[in-house]
PDB file of C-alpha atoms in Angstrom:
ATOM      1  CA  UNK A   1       6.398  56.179  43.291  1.00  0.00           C
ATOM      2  CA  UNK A   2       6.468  58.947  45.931  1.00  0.00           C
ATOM      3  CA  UNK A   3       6.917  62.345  44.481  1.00  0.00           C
ATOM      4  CA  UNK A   4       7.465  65.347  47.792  1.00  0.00           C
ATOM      5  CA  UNK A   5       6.920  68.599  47.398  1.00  0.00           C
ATOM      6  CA  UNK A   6       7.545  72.032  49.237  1.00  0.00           C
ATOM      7  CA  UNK A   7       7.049  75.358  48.115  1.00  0.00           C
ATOM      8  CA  UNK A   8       7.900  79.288  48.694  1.00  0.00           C
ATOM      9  CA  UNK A   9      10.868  78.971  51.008  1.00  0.00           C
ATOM     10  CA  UNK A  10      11.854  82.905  50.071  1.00  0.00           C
ATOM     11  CA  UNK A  11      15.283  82.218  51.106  1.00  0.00           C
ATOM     12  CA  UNK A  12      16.604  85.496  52.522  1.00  0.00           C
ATOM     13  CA  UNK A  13      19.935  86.074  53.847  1.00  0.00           C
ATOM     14  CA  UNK A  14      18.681  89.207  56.018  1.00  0.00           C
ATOM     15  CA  UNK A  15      15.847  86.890  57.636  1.00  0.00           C
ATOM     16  CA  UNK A  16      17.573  83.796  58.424  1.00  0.00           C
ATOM     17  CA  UNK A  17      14.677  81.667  59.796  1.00  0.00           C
ATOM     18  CA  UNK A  18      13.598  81.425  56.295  1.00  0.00           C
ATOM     19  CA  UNK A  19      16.544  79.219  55.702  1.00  0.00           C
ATOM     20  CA  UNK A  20      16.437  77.526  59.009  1.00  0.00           C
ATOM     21  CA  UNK A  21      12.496  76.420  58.360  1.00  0.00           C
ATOM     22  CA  UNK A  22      13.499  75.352  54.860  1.00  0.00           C
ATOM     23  CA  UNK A  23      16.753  73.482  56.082  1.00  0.00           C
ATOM     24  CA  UNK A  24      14.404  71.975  58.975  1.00  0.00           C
ATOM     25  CA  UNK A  25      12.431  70.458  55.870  1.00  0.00           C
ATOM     26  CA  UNK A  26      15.429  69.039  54.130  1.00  0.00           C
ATOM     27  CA  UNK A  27      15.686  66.978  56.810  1.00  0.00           C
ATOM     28  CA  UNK A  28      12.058  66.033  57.373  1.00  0.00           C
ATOM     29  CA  UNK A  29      12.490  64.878  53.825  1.00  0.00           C
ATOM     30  CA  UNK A  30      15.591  62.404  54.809  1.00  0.00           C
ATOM     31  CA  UNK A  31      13.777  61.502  57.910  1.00  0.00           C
ATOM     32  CA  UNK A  32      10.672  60.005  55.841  1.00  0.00           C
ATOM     33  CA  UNK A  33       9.770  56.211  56.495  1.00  0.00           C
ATOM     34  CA  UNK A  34       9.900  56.345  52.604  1.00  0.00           C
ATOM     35  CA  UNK A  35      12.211  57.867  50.698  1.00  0.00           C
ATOM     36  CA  UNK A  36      10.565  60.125  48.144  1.00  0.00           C
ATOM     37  CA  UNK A  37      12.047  59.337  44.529  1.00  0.00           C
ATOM     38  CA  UNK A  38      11.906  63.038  43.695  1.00  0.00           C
ATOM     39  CA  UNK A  39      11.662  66.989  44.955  1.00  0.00           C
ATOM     40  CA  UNK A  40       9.266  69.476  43.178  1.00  0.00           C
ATOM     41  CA  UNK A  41       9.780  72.880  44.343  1.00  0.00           C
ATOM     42  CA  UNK A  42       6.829  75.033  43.120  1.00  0.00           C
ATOM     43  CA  UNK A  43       8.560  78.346  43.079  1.00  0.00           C
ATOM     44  CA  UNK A  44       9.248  81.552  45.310  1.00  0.00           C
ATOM     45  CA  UNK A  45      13.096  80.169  45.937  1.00  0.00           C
ATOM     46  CA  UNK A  46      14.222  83.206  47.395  1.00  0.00           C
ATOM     47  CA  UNK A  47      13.135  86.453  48.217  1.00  0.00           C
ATOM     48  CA  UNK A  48      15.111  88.955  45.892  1.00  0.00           C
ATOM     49  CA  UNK A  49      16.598  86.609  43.599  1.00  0.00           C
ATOM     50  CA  UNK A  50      19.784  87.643  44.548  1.00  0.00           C
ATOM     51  CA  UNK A  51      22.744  85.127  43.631  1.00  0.00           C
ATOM     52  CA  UNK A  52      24.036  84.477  46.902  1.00  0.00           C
ATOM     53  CA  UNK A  53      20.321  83.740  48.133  1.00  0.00           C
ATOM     54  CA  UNK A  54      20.382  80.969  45.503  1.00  0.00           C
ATOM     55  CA  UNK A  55      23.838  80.287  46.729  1.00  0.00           C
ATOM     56  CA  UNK A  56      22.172  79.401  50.378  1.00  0.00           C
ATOM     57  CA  UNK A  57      19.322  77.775  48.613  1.00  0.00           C
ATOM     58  CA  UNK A  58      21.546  75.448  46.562  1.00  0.00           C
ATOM     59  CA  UNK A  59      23.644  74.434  50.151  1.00  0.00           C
ATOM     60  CA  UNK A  60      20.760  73.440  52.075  1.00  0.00           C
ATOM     61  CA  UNK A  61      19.552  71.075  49.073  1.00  0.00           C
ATOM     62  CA  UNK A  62      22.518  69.542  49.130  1.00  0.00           C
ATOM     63  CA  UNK A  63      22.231  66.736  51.543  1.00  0.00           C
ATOM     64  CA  UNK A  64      19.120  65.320  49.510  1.00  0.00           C
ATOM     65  CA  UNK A  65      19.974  62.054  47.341  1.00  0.00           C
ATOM     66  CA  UNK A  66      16.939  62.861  45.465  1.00  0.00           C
ATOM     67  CA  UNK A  67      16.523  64.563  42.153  1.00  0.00           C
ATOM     68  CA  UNK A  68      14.881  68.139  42.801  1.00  0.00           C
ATOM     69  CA  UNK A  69      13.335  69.294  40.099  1.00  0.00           C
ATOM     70  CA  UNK A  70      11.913  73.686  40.303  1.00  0.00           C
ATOM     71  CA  UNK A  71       9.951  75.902  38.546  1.00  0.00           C
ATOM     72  CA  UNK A  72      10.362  80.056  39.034  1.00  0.00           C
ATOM     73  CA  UNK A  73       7.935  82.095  41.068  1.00  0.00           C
ATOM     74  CA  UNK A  74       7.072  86.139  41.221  1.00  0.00           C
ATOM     75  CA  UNK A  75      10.202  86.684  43.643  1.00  0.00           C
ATOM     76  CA  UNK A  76      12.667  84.561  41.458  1.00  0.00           C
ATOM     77  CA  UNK A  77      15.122  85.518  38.784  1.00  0.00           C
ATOM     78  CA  UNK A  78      14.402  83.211  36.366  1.00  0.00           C
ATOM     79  CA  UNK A  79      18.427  83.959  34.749  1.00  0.00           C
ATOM     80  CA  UNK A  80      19.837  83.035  38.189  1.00  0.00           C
ATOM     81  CA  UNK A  81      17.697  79.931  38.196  1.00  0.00           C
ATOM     82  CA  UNK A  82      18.609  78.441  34.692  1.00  0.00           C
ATOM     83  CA  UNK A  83      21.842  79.543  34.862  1.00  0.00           C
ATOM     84  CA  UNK A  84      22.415  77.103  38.457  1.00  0.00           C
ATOM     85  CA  UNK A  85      19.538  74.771  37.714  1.00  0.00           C
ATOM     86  CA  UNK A  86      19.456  74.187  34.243  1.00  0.00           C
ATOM     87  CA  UNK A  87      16.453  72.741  32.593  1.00  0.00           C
ATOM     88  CA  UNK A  88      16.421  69.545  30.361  1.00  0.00           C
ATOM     89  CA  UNK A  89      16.872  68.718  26.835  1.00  0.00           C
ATOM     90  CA  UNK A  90      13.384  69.532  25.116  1.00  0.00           C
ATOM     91  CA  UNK A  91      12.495  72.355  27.169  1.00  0.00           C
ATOM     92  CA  UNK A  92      10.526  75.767  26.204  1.00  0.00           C
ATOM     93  CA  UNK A  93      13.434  77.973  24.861  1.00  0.00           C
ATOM     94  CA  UNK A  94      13.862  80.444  27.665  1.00  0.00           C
ATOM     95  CA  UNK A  95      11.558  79.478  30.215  1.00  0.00           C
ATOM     96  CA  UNK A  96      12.261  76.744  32.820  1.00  0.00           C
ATOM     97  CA  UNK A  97       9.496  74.968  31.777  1.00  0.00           C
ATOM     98  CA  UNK A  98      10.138  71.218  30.920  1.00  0.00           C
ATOM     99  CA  UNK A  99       8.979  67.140  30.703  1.00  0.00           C
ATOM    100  CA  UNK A 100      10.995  64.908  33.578  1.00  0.00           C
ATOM    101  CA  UNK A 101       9.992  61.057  31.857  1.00  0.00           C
ATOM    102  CA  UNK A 102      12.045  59.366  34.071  1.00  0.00           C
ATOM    103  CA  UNK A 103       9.192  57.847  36.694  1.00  0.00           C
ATOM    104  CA  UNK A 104       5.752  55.546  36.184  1.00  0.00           C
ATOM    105  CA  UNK A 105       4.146  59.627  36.940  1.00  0.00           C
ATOM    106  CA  UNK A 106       5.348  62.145  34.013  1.00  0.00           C
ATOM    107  CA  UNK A 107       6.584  65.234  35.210  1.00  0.00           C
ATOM    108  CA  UNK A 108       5.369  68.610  33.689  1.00  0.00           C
ATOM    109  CA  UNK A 109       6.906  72.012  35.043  1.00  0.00           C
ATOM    110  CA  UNK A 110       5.247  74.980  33.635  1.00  0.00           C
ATOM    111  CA  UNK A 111       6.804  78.753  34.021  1.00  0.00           C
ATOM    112  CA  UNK A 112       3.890  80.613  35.144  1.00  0.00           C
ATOM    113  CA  UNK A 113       6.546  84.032  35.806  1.00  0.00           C
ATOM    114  CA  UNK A 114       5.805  87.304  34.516  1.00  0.00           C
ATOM    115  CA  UNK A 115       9.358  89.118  35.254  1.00  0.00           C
ATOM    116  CA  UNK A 116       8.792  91.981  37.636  1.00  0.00           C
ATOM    117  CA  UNK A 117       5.301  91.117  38.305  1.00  0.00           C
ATOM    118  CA  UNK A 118       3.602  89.287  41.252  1.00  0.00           C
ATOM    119  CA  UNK A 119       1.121  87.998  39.144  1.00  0.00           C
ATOM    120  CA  UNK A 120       1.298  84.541  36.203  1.00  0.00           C
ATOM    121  CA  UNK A 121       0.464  83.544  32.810  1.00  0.00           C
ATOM    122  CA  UNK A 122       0.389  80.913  30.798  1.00  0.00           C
ATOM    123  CA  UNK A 123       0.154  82.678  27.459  1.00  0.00           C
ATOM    124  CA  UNK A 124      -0.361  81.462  23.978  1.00  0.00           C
ATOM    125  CA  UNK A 125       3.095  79.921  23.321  1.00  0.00           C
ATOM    126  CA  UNK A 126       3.508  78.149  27.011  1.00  0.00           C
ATOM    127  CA  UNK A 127      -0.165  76.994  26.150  1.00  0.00           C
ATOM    128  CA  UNK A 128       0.701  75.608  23.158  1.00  0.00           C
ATOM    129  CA  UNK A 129       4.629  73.862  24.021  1.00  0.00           C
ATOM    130  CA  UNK A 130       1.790  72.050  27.048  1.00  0.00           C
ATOM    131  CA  UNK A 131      -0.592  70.793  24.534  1.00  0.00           C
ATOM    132  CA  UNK A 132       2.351  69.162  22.523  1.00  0.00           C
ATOM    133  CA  UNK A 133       4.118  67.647  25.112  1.00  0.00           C
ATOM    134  CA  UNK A 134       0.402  66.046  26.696  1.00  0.00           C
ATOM    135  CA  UNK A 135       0.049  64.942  23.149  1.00  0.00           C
ATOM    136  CA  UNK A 136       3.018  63.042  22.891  1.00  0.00           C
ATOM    137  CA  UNK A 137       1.801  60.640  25.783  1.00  0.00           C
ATOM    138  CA  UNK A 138      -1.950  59.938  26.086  1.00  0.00           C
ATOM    139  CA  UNK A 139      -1.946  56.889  28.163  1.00  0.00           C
ATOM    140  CA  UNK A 140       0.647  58.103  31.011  1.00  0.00           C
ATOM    141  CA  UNK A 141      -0.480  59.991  34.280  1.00  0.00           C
ATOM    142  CA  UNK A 142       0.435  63.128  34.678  1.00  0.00           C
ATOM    143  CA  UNK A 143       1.376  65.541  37.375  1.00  0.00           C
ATOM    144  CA  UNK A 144       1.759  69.389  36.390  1.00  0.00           C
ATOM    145  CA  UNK A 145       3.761  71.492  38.893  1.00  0.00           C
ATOM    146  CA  UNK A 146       4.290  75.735  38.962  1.00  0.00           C
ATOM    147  CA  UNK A 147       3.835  78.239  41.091  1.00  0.00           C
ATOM    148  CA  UNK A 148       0.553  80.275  39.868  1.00  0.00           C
ATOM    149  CA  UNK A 149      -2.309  78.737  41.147  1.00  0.00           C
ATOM    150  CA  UNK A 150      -5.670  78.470  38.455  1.00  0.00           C
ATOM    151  CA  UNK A 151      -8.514  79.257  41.282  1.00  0.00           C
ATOM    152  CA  UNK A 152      -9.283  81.812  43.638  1.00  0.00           C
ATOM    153  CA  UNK A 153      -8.501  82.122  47.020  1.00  0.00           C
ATOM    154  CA  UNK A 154     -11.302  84.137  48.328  1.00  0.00           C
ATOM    155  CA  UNK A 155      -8.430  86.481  49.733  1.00  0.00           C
ATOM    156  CA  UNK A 156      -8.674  89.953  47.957  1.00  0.00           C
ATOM    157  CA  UNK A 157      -4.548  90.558  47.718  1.00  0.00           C
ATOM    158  CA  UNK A 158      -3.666  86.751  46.468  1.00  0.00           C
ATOM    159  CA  UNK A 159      -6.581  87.011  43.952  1.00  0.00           C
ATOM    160  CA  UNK A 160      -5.250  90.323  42.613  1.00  0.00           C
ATOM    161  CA  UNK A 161      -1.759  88.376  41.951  1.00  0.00           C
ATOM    162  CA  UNK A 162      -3.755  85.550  40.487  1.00  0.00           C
ATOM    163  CA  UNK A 163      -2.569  83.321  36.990  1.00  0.00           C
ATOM    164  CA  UNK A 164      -3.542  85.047  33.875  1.00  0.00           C
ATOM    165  CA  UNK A 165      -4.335  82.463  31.257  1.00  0.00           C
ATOM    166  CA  UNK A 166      -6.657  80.091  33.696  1.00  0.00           C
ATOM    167  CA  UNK A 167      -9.335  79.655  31.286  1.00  0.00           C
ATOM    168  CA  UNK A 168      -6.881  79.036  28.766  1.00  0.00           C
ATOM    169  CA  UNK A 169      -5.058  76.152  30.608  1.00  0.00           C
ATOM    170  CA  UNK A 170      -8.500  74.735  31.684  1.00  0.00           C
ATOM    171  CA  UNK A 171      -9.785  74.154  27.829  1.00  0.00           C
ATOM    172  CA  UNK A 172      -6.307  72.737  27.403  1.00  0.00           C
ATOM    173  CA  UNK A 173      -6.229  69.742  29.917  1.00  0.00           C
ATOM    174  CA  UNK A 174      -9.864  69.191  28.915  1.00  0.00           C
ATOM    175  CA  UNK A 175      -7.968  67.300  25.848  1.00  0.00           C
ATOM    176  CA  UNK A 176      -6.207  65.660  28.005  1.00  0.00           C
ATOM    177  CA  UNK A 177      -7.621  63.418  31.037  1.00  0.00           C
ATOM    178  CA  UNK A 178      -4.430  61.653  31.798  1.00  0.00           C
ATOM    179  CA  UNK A 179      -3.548  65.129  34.246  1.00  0.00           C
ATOM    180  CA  UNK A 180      -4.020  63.302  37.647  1.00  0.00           C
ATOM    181  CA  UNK A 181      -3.062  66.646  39.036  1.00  0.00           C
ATOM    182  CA  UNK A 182      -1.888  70.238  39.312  1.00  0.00           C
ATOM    183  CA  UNK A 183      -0.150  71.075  42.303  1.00  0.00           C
ATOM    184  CA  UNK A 184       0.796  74.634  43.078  1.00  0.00           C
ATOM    185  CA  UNK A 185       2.486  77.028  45.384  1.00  0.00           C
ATOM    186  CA  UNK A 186       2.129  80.908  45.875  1.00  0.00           C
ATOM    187  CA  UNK A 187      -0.959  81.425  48.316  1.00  0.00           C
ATOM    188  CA  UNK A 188       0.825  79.824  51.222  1.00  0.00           C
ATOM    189  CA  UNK A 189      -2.224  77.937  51.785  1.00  0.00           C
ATOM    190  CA  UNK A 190      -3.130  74.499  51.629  1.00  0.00           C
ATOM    191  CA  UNK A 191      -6.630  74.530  49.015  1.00  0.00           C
ATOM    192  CA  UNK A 192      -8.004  71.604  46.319  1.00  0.00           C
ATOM    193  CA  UNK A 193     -10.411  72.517  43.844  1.00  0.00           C
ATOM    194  CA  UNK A 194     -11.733  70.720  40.811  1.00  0.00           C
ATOM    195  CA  UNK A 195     -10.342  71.567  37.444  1.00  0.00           C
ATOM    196  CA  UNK A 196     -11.103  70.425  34.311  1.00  0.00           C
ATOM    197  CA  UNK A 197     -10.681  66.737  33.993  1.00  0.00           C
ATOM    198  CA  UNK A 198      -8.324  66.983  37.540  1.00  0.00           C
ATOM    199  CA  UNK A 199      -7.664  68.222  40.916  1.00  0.00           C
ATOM    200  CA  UNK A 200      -5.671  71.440  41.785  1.00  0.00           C
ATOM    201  CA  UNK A 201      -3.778  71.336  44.768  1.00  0.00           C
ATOM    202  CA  UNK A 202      -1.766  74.461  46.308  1.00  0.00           C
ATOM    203  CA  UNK A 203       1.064  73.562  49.046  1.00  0.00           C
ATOM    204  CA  UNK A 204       1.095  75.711  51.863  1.00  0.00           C
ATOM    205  CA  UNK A 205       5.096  77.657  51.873  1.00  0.00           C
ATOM    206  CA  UNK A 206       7.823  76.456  54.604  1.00  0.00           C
ATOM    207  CA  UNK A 207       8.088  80.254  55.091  1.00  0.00           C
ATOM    208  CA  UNK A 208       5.076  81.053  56.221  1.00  0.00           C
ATOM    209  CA  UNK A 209       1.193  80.282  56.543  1.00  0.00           C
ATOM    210  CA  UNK A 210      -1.721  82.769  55.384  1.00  0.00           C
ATOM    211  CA  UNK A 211      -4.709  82.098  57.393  1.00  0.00           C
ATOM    212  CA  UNK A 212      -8.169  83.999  55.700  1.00  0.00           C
ATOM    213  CA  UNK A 213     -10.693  85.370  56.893  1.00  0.00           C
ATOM    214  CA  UNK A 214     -13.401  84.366  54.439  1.00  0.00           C
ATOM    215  CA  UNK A 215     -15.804  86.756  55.735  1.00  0.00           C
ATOM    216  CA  UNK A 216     -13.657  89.463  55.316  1.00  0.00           C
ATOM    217  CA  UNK A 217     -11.828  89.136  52.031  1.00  0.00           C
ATOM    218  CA  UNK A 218      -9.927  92.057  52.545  1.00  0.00           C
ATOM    219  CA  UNK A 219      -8.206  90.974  55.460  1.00  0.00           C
ATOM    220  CA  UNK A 220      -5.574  88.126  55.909  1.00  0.00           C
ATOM    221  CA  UNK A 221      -3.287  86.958  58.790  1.00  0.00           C
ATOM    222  CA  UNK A 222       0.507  85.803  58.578  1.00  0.00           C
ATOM    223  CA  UNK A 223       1.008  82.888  60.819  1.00  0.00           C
ATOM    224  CA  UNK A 224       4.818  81.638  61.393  1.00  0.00           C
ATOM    225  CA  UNK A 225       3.009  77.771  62.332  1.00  0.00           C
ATOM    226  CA  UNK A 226       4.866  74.364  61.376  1.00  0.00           C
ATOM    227  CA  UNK A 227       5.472  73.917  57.838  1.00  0.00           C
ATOM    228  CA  UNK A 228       3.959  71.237  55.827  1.00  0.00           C
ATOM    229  CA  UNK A 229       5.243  69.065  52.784  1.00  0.00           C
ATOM    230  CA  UNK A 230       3.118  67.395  50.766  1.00  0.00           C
ATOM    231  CA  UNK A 231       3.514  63.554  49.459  1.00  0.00           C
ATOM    232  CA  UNK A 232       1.974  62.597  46.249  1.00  0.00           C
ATOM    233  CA  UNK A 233       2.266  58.776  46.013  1.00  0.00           C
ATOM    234  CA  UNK A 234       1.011  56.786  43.356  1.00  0.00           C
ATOM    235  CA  UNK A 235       0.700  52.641  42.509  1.00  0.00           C
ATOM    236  CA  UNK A 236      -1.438  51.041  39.938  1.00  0.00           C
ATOM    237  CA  UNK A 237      -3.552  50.253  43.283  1.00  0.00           C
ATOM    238  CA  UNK A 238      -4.556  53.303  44.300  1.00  0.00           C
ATOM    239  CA  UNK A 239      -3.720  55.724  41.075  1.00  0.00           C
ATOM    240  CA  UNK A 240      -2.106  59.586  42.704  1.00  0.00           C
ATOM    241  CA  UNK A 241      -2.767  60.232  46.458  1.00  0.00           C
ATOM    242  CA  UNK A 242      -1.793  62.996  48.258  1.00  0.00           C
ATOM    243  CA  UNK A 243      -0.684  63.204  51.627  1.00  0.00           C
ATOM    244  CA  UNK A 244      -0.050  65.941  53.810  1.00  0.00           C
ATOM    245  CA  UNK A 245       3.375  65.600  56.131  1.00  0.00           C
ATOM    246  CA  UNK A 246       3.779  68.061  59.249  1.00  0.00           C
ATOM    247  CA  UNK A 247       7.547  68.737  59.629  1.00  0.00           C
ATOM    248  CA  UNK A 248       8.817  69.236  63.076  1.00  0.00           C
ATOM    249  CA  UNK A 249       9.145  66.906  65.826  1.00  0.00           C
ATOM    250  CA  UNK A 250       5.558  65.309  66.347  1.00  0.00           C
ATOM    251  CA  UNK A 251       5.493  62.874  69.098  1.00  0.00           C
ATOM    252  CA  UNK A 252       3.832  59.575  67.721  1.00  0.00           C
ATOM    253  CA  UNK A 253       1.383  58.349  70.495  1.00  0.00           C
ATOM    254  CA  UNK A 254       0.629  54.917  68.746  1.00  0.00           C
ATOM    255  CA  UNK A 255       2.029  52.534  66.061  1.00  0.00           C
ATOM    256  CA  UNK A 256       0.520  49.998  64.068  1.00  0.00           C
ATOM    257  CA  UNK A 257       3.199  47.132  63.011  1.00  0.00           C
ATOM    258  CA  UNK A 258       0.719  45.286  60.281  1.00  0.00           C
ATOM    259  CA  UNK A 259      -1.101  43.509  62.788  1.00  0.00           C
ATOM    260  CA  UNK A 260      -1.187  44.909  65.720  1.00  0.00           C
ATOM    261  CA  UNK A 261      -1.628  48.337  68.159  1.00  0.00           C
ATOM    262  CA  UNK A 262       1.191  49.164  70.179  1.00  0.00           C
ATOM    263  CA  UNK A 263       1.969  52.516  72.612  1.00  0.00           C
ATOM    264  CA  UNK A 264       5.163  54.151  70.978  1.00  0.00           C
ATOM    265  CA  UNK A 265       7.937  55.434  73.269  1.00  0.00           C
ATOM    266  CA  UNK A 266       6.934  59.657  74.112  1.00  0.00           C
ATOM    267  CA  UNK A 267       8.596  61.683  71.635  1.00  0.00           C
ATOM    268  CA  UNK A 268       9.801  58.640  69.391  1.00  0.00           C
ATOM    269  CA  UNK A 269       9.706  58.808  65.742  1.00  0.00           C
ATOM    270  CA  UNK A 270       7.694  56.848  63.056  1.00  0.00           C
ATOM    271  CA  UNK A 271      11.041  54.718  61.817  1.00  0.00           C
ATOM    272  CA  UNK A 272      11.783  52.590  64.785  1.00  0.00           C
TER     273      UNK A 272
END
C-alpha cells in the first residue's frame, strides 16, 4: 500500500503561484512510478477559507484517480470543508475527524482546529472519540493524519501556535502500539521525533519552506524552494516506510533495472 501526502497548499486566488506549486504536485502525484492508493492532505487548504479558494482547490484535485482524504488547518473553514468534502459515516459529530478502513493501513484523521485561532487541540471529547475508534482494532496498523503537530519546533512563532492537548494525545496512543505513525503538516518543515509508542512526522507545505535558525529561535526564513511530498509505503516486509519525493523536474543521472547500472538519457524521467 502506498499512502502520499502533501500539506499547506494555502490556495489563494490573489497569489496564484500557490495554486500553480500545488497543481505542479498533482501532477508529480500522476507522474509516480507507483501509483499511490490514496491522498492525505494535512490541512491549511487555502488561505482565507473563502469558497471560491476551495472552488480552485477542488479543480486542481480533480485529475487524481485517487481517493483524497483532508483534515482542516488554522486558515480553513471547517463549514466550507464539510460542506464540499464531506466526512464518512461514523465520524465525530461536527468535526472532520474520521476512520477510512478501506486499506491493509487504517486511516485516522483527527481535527486539531480551534476556529479563529492559529493554534490546535485535541480536547477531552476528540481525545476520547480517538481512544474508541483505536479500541475497536488492536491488531491493525495505524496511521494518524492532522495538521497540529505534537513537538516543538525550536522556532519561537510555530511553537507559540503549537497543539494544545499533546500530553493528552501522548498518554492516549501509549494504549495503543498499533500507531505506526503520526504525520503532520503546519510548520512547513520536514521534522521526525519519537512519540509515545510511534514516530511523528511533519510534511514540509507545497507553498512554502521555513528554514530555522536554531541558534536564534526568534528568527526564521521563508524559502519559496521545490516542494516535497511524502510517500508512506507499507508491506508485511518492511511494516510503514516513509519516503520523501522532490516534485519538479529532477534529471535522473542513473537507473538500476533489477540487475544492472545503466546511464539514463539527461533530463529523462524515472518511468521509462
Amino acid at each position: 500500500m502506498l499512502i502520499a501526502q502533501l500539506s499547506d497548499p494555502h490556495i489563494d486566488l490573489e497569489r496564484p503561484h500557490k495554486a500553480a506549486a500545488f497543481g505542479e504536485a498533482v501532477r508529480h502525484l500522476l507522474g509516480l512510478p507507483m501509483r499511490p492508493d490514496a491522498l492525505i492532505i494535512t490541512g491549511d487548504c487555502t488561505e482565507h477559507g473563502h469558497p471560491d479558494e476551495y472552488g480552485e482547490f477542488q479543480a486542481l484535485l480533480r485529475p487524481l484517480p485517487m481517493p483524497v482524504y483532508l483534515v482542516p488547518g488554522n486558515h480553513d473553514d471547517r463549514a466550507e470543508m464539510l460542506r464540499r468534502f464531506p466526512a464518512p459515516a461514523g465520524a465525530l459529530p461536527g468535526f472532520l475527524q474520521y476512520v477510512v478502513d478501506d486499506f491493509a493501513v487504517r486511516l485516522i484523521g483527527l481535527d486539531t482546529q480551534i476556529p479563529g485561532q492559529g493554534r490546535g487541540e485535541l480536547d477531552a471529547g476528540r481525545l476520547e472519540w480517538l481512544d474508541a475508534r483505536l479500541s475497536e482494532a488492536p491488531e491493525r496498523p495505524t496511521l494518524i493524519f492532522m495538521h497540529h503537530a505534537p513537538l516543538k519546533t525550536g522556532v519561537q512563532v510555530m511553537d507559540a501556535l503549537g497543539l494544545d492537548g499533546s500530553a493528552e494525545l501522548c498518554e492516549t496512543l501509549l494504549r495503543h502500539p498499533q500507531v505506526a505513525r503520526i504525520v503532520t503538516g503546519h510548520v512547513h518543515m520536514a521534522l521526525t521525533q519519537r512519540f509515545a509508542h510511534t514516530t511523528v512526522m511533519t510534511c514540509p507545505g507545497t507553498d512554502a519552506t521555513l528554514q530555522p535558525d536554531l541558534s536564534q529561535p526568534r528568527k526564521m526564513v521563508v524559502q519559496y524552494q521545490p516542494p516535497v511530498c511524502l510517500l508512506h509505503a507499507w508491506s508485511e516486509a518492511t511494516d510503514l516506510l516513509t519516503f520523501t519525493s522532490l516534485i519538479g523536474d529532477v534529471p535522473w543521472t542513473v537507473l538500476h533495472d533489477g540487475q544492472t547500472w545503466a546511464p539514463a538519457q539527461p533530463g529523462a524521467p524515472l518511468r521509462s
